[in-house]
Each structure stands twice: as C-alpha cells, then as structure tokens.
Rosetta silent file (secondary structure, phi, psi, omega in degrees, C-alpha in Angstrom):
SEQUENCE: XXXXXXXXXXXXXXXXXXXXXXXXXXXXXXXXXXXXXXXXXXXXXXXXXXX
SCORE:     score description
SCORE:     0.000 S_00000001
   1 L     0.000  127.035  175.063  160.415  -49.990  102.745 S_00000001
   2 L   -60.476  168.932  134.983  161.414  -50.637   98.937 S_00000001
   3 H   -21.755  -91.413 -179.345  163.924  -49.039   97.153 S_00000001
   4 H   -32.770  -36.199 -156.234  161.667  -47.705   94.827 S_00000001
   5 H  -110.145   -7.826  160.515  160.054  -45.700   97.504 S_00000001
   6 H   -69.839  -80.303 -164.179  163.219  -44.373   99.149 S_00000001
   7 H   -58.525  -50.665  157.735  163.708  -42.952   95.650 S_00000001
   8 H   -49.919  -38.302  149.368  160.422  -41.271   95.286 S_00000001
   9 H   -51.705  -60.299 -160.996  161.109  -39.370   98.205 S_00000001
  10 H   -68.756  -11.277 -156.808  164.687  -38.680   97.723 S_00000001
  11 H  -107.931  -10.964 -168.291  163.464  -37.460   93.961 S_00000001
  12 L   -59.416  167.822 -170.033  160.535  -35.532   94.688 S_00000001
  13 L   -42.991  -54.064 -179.184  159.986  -31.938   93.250 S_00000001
  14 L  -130.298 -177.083  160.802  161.020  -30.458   96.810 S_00000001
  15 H   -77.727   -4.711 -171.845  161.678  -30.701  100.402 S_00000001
  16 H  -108.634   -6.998  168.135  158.228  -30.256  101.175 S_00000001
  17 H   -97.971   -5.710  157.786  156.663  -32.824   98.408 S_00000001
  18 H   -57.884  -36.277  174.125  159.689  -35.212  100.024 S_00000001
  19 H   -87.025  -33.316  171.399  158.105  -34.737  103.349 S_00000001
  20 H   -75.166  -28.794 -176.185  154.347  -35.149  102.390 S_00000001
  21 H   -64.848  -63.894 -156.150  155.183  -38.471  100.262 S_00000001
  22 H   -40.321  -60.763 -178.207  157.594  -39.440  103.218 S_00000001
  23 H   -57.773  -61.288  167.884  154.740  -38.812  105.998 S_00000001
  24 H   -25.856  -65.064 -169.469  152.007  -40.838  103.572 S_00000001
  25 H  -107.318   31.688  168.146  154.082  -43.451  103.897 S_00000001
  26 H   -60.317  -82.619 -173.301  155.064  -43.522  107.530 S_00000001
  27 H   -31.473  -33.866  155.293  151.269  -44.276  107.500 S_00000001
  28 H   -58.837  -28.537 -179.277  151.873  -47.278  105.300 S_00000001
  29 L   -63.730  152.019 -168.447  154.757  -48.816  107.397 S_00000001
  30 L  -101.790  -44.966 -152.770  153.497  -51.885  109.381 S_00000001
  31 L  -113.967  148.892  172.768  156.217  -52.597  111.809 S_00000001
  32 H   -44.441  -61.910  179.348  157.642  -50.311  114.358 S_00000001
  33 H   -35.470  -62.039 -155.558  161.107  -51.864  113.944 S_00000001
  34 H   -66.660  -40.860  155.127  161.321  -50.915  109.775 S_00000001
  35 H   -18.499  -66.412  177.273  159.804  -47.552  110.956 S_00000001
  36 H   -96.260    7.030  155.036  162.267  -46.361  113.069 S_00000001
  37 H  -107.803   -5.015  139.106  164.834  -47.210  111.074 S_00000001
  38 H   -46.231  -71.001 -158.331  163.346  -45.449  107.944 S_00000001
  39 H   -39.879  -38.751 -166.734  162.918  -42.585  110.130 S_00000001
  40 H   -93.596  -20.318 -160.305  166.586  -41.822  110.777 S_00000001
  41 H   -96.108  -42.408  156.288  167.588  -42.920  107.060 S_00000001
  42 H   -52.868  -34.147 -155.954  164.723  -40.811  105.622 S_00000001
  43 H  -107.469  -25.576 -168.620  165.487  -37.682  107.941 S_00000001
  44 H   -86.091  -25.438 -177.302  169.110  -38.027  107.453 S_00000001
  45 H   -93.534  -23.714  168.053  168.594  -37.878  103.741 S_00000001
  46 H   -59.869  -53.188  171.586  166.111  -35.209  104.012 S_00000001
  47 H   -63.847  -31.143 -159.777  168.443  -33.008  105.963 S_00000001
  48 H   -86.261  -33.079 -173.787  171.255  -33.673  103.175 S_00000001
  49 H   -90.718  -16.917 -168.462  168.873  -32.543  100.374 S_00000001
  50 H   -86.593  -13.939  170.944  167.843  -29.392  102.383 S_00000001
  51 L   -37.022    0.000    0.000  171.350  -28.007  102.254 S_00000001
C-alpha cells in the first residue's frame, strides 16, 4: 500500500468516508501478507482519529 493511499484515508472527510475508502481498498490489496499488516496500521490509525 502507497503512502499516498494511507493518506487518503487518514485525510478523509470522516471516520466513516475513512472506512469506505479503507474497505475499497482492502479489495485492491493483492497479497495477504501487505493486507494484514495494513489492517492493524489502518485500524490502529482509525481508532486514533475516532477519539
């Protein structure tokens, strides 16, 4: 996962247009591996913004 797309997420409008980008591009990820370590990096940043 770029950069770029960590930051679209982290910047969107809310927590809920952060979670519909994020979940789009779960569907994009290829590899399991990159996947589940998005997942925790994504959700941990998710949780941080929801404060």
């Amino acid at each position: 996962m770029s950069f770029e797309k960590v930051w679209d997420v982290v910047h969107a409008d809310n927590a809920d247009a952060a979670l519909l980008r994020y979940q789009q591009l779960r569907r994009d990820e290829e590899t399991a591996a990159q996947s589940f370590a998005t997942d925790s990096v994504v959700s941990n940043l998710l949780s941080l913004l929801s404060r």
